[in-house]
Coordinates of C-alpha atoms in Angstrom, one line a residue:
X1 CA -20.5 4.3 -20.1
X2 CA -22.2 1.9 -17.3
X3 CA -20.5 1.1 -14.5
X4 CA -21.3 -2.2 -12.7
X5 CA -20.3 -2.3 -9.1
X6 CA -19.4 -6.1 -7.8
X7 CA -19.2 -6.5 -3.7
X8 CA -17.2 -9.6 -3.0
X9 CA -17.4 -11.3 0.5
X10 CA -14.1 -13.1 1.0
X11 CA -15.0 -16.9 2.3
X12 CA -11.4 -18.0 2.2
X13 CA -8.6 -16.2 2.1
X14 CA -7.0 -14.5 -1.1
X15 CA -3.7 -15.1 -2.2
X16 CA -2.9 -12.2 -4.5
X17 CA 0.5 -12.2 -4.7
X18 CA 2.8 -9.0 -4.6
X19 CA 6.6 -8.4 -5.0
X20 CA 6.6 -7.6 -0.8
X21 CA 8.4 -10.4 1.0
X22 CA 11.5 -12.4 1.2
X23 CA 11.8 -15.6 -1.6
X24 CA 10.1 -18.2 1.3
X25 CA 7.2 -16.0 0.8
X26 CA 4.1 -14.9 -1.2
X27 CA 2.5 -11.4 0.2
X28 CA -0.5 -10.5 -0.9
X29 CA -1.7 -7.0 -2.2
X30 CA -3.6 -5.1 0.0
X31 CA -6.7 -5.4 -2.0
X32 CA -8.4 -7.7 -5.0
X33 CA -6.5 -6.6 -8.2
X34 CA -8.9 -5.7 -11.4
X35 CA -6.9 -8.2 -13.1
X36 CA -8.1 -10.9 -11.3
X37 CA -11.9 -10.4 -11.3
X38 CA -11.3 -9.9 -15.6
X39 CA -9.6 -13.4 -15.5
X40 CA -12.4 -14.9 -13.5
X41 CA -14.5 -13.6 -15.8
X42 CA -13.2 -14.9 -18.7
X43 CA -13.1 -17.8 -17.3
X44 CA -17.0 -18.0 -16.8
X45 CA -16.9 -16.7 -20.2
X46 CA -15.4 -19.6 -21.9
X47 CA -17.4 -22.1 -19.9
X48 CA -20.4 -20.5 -20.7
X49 CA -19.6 -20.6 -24.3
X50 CA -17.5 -24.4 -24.4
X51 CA -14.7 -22.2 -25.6
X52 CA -11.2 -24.3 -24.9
X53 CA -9.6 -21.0 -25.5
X54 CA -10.4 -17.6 -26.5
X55 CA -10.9 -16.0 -30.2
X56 CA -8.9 -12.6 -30.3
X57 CA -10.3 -12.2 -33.7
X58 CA -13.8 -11.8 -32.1
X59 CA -15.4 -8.5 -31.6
X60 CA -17.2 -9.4 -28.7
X61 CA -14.2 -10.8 -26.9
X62 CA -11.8 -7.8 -28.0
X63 CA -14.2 -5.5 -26.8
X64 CA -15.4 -7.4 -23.2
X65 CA -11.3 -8.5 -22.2
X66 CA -9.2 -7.0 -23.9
X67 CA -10.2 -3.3 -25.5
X68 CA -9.1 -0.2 -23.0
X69 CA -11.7 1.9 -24.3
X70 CA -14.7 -0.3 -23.9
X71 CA -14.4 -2.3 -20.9
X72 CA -12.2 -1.6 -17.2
X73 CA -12.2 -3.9 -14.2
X74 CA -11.1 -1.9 -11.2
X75 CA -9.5 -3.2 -8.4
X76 CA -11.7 -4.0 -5.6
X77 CA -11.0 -1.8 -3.0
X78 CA -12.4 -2.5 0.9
X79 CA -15.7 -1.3 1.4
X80 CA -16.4 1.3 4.1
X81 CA -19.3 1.4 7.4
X82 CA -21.2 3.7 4.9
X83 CA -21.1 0.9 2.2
X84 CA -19.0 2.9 -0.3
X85 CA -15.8 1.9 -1.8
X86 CA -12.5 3.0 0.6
X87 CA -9.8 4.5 -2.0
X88 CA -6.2 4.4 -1.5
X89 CA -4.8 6.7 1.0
X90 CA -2.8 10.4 -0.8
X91 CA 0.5 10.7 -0.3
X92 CA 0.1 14.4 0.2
X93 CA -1.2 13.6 3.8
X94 CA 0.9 14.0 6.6
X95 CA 0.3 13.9 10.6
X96 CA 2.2 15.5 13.5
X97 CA 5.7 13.3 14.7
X98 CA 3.9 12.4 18.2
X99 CA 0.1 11.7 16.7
X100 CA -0.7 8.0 17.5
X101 CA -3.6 6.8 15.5
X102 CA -6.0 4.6 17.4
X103 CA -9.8 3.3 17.6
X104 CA -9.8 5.6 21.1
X105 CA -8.8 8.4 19.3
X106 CA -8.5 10.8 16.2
X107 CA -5.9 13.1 14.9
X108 CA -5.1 15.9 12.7
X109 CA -4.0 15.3 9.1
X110 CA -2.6 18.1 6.9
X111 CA -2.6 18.1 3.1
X112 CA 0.9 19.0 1.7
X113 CA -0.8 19.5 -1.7
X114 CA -2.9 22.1 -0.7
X115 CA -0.8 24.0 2.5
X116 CA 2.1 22.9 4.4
X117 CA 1.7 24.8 7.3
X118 CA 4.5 26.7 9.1
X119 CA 6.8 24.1 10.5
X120 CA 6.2 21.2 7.7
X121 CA 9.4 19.4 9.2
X122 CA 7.9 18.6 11.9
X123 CA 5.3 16.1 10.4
X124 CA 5.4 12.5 9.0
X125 CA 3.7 10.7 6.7
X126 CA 0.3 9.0 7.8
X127 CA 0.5 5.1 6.4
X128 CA -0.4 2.9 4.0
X129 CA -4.3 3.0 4.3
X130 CA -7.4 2.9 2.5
X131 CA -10.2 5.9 3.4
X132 CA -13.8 7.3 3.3
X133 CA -15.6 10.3 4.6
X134 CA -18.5 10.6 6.7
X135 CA -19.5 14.3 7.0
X136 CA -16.0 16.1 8.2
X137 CA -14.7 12.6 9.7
X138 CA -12.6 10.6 7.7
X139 CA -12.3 7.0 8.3
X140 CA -9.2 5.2 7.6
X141 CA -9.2 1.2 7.2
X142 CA -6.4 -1.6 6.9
X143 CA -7.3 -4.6 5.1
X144 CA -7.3 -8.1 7.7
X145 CA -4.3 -10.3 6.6
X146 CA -4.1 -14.3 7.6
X147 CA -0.3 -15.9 7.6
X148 CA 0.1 -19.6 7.0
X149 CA 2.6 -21.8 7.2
X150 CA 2.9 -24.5 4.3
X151 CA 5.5 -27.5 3.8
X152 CA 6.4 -27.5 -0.1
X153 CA 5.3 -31.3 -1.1
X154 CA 6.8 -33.0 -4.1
X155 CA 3.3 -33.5 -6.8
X156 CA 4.2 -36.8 -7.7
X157 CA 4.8 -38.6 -4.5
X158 CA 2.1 -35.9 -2.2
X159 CA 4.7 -35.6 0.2
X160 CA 7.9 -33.8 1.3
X161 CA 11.2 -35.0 0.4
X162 CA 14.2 -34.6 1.7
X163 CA 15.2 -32.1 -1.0
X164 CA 11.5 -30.6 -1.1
X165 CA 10.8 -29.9 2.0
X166 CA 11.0 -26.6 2.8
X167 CA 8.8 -24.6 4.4
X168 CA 7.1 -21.3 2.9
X169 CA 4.3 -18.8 4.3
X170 CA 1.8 -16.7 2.8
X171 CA 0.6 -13.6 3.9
X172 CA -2.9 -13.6 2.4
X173 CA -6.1 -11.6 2.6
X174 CA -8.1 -12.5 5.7
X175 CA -11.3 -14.2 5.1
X176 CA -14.5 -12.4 6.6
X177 CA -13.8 -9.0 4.5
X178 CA -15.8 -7.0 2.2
X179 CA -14.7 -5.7 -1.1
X180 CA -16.0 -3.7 -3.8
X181 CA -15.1 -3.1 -7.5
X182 CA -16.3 -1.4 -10.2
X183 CA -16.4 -2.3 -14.1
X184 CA -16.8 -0.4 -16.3
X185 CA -18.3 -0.9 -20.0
X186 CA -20.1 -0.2 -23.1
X187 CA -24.1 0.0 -22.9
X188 CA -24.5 -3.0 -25.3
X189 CA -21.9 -5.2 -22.9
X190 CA -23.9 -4.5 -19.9
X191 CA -26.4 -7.5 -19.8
X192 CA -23.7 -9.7 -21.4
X193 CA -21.3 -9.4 -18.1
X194 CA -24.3 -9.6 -15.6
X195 CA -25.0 -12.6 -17.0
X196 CA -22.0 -14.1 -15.9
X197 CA -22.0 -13.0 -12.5
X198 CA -25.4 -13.5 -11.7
X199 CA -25.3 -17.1 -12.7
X200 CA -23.0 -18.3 -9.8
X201 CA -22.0 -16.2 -6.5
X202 CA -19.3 -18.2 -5.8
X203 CA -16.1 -16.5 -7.2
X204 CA -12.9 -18.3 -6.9
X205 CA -10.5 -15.9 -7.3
X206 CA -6.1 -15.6 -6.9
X207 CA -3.4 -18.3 -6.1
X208 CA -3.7 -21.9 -4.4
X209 CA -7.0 -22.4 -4.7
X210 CA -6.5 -26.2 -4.0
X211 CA -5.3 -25.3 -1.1
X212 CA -8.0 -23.6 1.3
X213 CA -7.5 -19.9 -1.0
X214 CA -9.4 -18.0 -3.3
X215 CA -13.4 -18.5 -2.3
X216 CA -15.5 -15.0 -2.4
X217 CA -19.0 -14.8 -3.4
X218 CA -20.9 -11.9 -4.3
X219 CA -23.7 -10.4 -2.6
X220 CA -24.4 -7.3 -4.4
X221 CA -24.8 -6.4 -8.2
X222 CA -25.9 -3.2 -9.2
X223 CA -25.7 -1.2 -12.6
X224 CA -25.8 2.1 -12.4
X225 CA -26.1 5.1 -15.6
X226 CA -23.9 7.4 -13.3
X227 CA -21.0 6.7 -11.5
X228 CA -18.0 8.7 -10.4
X229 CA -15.2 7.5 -8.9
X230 CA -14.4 10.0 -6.1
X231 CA -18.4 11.0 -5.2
X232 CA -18.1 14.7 -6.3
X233 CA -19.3 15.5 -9.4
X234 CA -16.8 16.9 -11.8
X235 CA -18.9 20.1 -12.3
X236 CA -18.3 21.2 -8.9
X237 CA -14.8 20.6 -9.3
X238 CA -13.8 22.2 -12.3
X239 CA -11.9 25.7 -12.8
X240 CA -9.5 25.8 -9.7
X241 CA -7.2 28.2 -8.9
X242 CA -4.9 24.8 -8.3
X243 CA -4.8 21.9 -10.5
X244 CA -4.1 18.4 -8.6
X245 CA -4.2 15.5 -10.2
X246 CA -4.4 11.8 -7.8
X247 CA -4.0 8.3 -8.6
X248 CA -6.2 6.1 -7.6
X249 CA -4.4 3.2 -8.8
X250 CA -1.3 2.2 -9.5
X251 CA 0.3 3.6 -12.8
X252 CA 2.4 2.2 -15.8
X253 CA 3.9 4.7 -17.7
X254 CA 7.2 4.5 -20.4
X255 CA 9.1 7.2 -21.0
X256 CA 10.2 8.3 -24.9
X257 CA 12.4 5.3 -25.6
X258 CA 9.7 2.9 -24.7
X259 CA 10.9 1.6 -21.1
X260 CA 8.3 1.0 -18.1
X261 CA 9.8 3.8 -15.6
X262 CA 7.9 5.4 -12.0
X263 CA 8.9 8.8 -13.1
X264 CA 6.1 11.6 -12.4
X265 CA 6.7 13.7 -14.5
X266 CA 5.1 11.3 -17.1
X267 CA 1.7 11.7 -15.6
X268 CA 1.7 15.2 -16.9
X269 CA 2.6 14.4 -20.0
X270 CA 0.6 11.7 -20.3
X271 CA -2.6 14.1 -19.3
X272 CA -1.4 16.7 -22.0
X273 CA -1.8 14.0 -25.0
X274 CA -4.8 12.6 -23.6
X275 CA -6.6 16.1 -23.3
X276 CA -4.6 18.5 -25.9
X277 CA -3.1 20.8 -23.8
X278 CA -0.4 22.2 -21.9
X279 CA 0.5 21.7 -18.7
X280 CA 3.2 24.3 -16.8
X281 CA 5.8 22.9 -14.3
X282 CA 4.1 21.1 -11.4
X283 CA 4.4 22.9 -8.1
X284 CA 4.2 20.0 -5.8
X285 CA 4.7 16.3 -6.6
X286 CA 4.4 13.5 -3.6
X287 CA 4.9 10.5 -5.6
X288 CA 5.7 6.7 -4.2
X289 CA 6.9 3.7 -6.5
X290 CA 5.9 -0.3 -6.8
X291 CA 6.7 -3.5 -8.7
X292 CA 4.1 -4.6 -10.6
X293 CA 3.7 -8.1 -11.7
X294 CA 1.1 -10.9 -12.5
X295 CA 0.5 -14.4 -13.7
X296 CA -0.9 -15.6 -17.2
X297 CA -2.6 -18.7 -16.8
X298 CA -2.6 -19.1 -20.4
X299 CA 1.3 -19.5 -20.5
X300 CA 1.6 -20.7 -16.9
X301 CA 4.2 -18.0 -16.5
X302 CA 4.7 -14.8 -14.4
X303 CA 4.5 -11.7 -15.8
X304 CA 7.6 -9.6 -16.4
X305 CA 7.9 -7.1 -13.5
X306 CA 7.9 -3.5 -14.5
X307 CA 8.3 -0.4 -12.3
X308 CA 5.1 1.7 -11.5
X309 CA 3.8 5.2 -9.7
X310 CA 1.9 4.0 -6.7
X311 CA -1.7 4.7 -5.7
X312 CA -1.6 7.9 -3.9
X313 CA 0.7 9.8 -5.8
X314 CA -0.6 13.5 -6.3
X315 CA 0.5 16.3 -8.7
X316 CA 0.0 20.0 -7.8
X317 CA -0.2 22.9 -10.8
X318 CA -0.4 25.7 -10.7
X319 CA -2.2 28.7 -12.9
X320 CA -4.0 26.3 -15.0
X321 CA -7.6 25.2 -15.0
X322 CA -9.6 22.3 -16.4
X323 CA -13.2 22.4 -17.2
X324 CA -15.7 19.4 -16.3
X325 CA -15.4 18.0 -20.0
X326 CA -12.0 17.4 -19.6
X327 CA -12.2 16.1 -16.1
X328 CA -14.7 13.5 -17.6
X329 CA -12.4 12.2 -20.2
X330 CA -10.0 12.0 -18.2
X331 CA -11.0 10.3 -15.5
X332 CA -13.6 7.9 -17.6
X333 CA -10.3 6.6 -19.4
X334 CA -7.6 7.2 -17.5
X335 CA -3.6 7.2 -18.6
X336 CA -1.2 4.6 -19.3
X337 CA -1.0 1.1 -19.8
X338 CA -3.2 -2.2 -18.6
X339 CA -6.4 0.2 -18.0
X340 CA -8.4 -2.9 -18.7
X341 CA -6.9 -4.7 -15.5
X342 CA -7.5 -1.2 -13.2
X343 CA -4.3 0.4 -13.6
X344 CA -3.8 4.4 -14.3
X345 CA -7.4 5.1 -12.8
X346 CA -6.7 8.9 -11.6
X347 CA -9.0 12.1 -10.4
X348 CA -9.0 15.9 -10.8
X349 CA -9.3 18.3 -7.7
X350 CA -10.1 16.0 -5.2
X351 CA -9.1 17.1 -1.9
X352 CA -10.4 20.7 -1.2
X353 CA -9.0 20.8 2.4
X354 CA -5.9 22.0 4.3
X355 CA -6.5 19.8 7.7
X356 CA -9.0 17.9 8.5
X357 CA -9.7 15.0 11.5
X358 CA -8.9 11.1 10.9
X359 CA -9.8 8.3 12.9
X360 CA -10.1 4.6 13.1
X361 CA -13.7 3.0 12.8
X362 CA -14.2 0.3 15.4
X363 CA -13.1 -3.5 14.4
X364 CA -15.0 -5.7 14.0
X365 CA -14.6 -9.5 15.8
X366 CA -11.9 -11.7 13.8
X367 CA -12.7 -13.9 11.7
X368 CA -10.0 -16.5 12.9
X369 CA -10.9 -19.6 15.2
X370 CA -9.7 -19.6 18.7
X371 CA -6.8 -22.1 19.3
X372 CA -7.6 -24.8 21.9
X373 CA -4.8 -26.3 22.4
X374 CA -1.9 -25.0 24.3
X375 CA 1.1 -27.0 22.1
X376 CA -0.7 -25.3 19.4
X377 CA -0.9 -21.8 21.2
X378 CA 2.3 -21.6 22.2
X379 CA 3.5 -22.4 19.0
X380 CA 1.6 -19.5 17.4
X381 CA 3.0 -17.3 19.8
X382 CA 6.6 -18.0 19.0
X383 CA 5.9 -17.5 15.0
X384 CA 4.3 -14.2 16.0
X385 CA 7.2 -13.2 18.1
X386 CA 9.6 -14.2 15.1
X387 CA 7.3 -12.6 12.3
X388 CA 7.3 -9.7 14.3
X389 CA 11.0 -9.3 14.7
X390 CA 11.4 -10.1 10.8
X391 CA 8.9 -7.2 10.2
X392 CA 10.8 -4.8 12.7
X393 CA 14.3 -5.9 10.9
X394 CA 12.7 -4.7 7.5
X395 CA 11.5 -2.0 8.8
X396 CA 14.4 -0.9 10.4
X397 CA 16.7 -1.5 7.1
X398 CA 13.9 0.4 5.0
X399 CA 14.3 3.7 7.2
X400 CA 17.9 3.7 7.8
X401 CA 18.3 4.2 3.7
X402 CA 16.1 7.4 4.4
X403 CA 18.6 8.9 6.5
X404 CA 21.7 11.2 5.7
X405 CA 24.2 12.6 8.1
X406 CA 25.7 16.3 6.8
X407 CA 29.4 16.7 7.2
X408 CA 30.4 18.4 10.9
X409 CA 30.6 15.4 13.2
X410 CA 33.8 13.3 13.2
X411 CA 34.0 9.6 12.9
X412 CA 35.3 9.0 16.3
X413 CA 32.4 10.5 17.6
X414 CA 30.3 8.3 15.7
X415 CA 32.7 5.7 16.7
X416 CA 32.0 6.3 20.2
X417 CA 28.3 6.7 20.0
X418 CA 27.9 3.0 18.3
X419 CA 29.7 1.5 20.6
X420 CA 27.6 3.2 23.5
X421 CA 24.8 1.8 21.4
X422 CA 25.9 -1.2 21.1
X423 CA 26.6 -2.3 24.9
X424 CA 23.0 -0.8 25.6
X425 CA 21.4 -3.1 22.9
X426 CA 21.3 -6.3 25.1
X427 CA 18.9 -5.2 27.6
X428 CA 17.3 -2.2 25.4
X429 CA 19.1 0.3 28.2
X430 CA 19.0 3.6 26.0
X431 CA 20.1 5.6 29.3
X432 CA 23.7 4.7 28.4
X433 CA 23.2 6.6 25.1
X434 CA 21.2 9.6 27.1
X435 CA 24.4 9.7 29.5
X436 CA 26.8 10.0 26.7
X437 CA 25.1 12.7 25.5
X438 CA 24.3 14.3 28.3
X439 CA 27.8 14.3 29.2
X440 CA 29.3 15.5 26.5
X441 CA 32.9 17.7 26.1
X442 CA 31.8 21.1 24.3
X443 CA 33.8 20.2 21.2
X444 CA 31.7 17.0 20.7
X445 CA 28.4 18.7 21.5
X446 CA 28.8 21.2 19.3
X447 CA 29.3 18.7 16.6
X448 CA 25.8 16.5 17.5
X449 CA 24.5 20.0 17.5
X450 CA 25.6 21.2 14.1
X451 CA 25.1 18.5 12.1
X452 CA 21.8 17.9 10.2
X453 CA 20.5 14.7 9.7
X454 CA 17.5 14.5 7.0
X455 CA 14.9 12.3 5.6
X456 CA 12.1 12.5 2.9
X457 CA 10.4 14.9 5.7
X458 CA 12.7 17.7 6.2
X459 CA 16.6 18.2 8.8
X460 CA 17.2 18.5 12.1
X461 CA 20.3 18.8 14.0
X462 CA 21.7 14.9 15.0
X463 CA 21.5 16.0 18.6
X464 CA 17.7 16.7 18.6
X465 CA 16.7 13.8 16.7
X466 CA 18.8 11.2 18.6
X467 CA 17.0 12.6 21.7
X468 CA 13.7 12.2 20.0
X469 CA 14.2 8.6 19.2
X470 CA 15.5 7.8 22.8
X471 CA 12.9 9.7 24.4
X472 CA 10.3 8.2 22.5
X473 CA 11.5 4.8 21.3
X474 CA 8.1 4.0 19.9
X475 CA 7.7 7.0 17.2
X476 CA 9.5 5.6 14.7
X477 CA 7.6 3.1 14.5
X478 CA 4.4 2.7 13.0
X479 CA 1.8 0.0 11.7
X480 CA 4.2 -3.1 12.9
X481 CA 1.9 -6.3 13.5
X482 CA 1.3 -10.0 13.3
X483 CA -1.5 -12.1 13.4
X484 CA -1.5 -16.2 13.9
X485 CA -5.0 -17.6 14.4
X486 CA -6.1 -16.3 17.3
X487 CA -3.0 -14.5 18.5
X488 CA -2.1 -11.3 17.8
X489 CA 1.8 -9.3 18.4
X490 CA 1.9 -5.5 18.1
X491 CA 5.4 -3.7 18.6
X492 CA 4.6 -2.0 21.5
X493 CA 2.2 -4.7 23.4
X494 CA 2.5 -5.6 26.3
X495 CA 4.7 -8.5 25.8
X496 CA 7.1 -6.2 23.4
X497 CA 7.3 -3.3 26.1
X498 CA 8.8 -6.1 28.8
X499 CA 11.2 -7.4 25.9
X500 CA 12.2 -3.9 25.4
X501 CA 11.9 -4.3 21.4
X502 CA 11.1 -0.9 20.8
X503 CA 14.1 0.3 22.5
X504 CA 16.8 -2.6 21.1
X505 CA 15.3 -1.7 17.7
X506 CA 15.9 2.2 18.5
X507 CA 19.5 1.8 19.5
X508 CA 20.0 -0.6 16.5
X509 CA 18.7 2.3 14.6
X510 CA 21.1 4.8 16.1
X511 CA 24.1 2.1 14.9
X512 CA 22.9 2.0 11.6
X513 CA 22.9 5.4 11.0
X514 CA 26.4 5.9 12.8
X515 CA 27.4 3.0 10.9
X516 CA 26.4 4.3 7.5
X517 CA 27.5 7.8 8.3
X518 CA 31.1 6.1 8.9
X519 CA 30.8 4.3 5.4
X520 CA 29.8 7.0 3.4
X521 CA 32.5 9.7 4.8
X522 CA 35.5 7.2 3.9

């Protein structure tokens, strides 16, 4: 098969909606989906042809839109300072608790699929990026996101009414960003869809493109006789000792009575019909979840939301091997369903190494115009703040459902160490909490002490952990930002370390948990 790459430069920004959010809300997806560059292009398609709609009796069409096997649009993933493609981040990596990531400096990230060191609990997961290597440095890089603020008008009268007049936001793709994706197709189909890119470089892709959205163009084309995915050729990573298998794109796989489930253990099975062979019991599995969706502009509806394995996701045999024929099939066709639209894209044997150093590439300027005014400043400023809080709330929810307290510590002690909590949380005061502890009877110290508290990483005793998160309010905590315009709120900026949100949030934290703990026992 060819593979055409296509490097979009976003000129507005792109409203591809995900299932992140509250209802007043449309988040975007962190990159371009393949779905929407193969509805763009059938749009050009039917232009080019004076088709009102399409012919699904028609080879041609079957084979260019709708055919698995002869024609895949990727997703377009941001492209790196070396010019490549960025693929999603494993979910195998982890980092020490107290590594901050920054453009200053780099850490060290482990690979749980490959060694876990001697004291795993003692790391946490990296984030939510998108990554390249250059030599033994590998970049990591977050997509730029732009939040408007939009008043719902009423079609008929172009205005708001009293009954339409809410307000909504979307979280979008930041114009000023570089993307690239990848189709690939049959040799006879390769002139055919060059032909209708090449004939316009504007691309309007996504959501509420009436409304300032959806405006790439393309600057690059090429076609290319080989292409692989991961850039390391399946020759050199055939035959392992170890058998891991990553996606590179989100996954829809049913299970044996037909229903669209994130279960794992489906990726092996769907590797062992697609190949003919038989896979033992996987060693390792680091697997995440999402909700996939989509719109069909032909019905002017949404597309029924299914549950999916998420990018990232690696499985680990072992004690089985796979030649490069194999690898080739598999990773030309990929598994599961919507392959056309860039889902169950997936690689064999990609990451060779135990540890290895991350680090932030420099940003770039923004893209966003300064604000001039000071209304209109200090306006953005108060939505940042609020944004900010609303994204430190969700956080905070998310990773209180990731912790369990064991049975050893009463409720009254709980009880008493929410309430401590709780008359520090006004002014973020967490030495009230570090007194109580500190001052403990031996009964009730024994109790913090014995009592495990875990999360997807691993247990520690209560006692230790709580003095982690007071010590170190910020740890927690991780990739929590806003951007309006020009301005620009991180958790622990300036403005947030005199507001002492760090600290409120971590003795909120420490209430949840108690509070939960106190639930769950009765």
């Amino acid at each position: 098969m060819k593979a055409i790459t296509l490097t979009l430069h976003t000129q507005q920004p792109i409203l591809a909606t995900s299932f992140q959010g509250d209802p007043n809300s449309d988040v975007s997806y962190s990159y371009i989906p393949g779905s929407m560059i193969r509805g763009a292009i059938i749009g050009r398609y039917m232009k080019q042809h004076h088709f009102s709609e399409l012919d699904l009796t028609n080879d041609e069409v079957k084979r260019l839109f709708f055919d698995a096997n002869s024609t895949r649009y990727l997703n377009a993933y941001l492209l790196s300072q070396e010019k490549i493609r960025s693929l999603p981040l494993p979910l195998s990596w982890f980092k020490d608790k107290d590594a901050e990531l920054n453009e200053d400096s780099s850490i060290t990230v482990y690979d749980f699929s490959i060694y876990q060191g001697d004291d795993p609990e003692t790391r946490k997961s990296v984030g939510e990026y998108f990554w390249s290597k250059k030599g033994g440095i590998v970049n990591l890089y977050k997509e730029k996101r732009r939040i408007n603020i939009h008043n719902f008008r009423d079609r008929k009268k172009a205005r708001s009414t009293d009954s339409q007049g809410e307000l909504f936001r979307y979280d979008a793709l930041d114009a000023g960003q570089t993307f690239q994706s990848v189709i690939l197709c049959e040799d006879e189909d390769v002139t055919t869809i060059q032909i209708l890119l090449v004939t316009e470089p504007n691309l309007w892709l996504g959501g509420s493109q009436s409304a300032g959205y959806g405006h790439t163009k393309i600057i690059d084309l090429k076609t290319l006789n080989h292409w692989d995915e991961v850039g390391i050729s399946p020759e050199d990573r055939e035959n392992n000792e170890i058998l891991s298998l990553t996606l590179l794109s989100d996954t829809l796989l049913r299970n044996e009575w037909g229903q669209p489930v994130a279960d794992p253990m489906l990726i092996k099975q769907a590797v062992e019909e697609l190949l003919n062979i038989s896979l033992p019991e996987p060693s390792h599995i680091f697997a995440g979840s999402t909700l996939i969706g989509g719109f069909n502009r032909k019905w002017g509806l949404p597309l029924p939301q299914v549950p999916a394995l998420a990018a990232g996701s690696v499985m680990v045999f072992e004690g089985i091997e796979m030649n490069e024929s194999q690898i080739k099939q598999l990773e030309a066709y990929g598994i599961g369903e919507r392959r056309e639209d860039g889902f169950g894209r997936l690689t064999v044997n990609w990451l060779q190494g135990k540890k290895f150093t991350v680090s932030l590439p420099s940003s770039s300027t923004s893209s966003l115009p300064p604000l001039t005014k000071e209304g209109s400043h200090l306006l953005a400023e108060q939505m940042a703040q609020r944004l900010l809080e609303q994204k430190l709330e969700q956080y905070l929810q998310k990773n209180v459902g990731y912790f369990r307290l064991d049975e050893g510590i009463s409720n009254s002690q709980l009880s008493r160490l929410e309430s401590v909590a709780r008359q520090g949380l006004p002014n973020g005061d967490c030495s009230l909490v570090i007194s109580l502890l500190n001052n403990l009877p031996s009964n009730a110290k024994s109790q913090f002490s014995r009592t495990k508290i875990g999360n997807e990483s691993g247990k520690q005793s209560f006692s230790q952990q709580l003095e982690e998160w007071l010590g170190n309010p910020t740890d927690w905590i991780h990739g929590i930002e806003v951007k309006i315009a020009d301005v620009e709120r991180k958790f622990d900026d300036d403005r947030a370390r005199q507001d002492k949100l760090a600290e409120k949030y971590t003795l909120r934290l420490i209430m949840a948990v108690a509070k939960k703990a106190t639930k769950e026992k009765k």
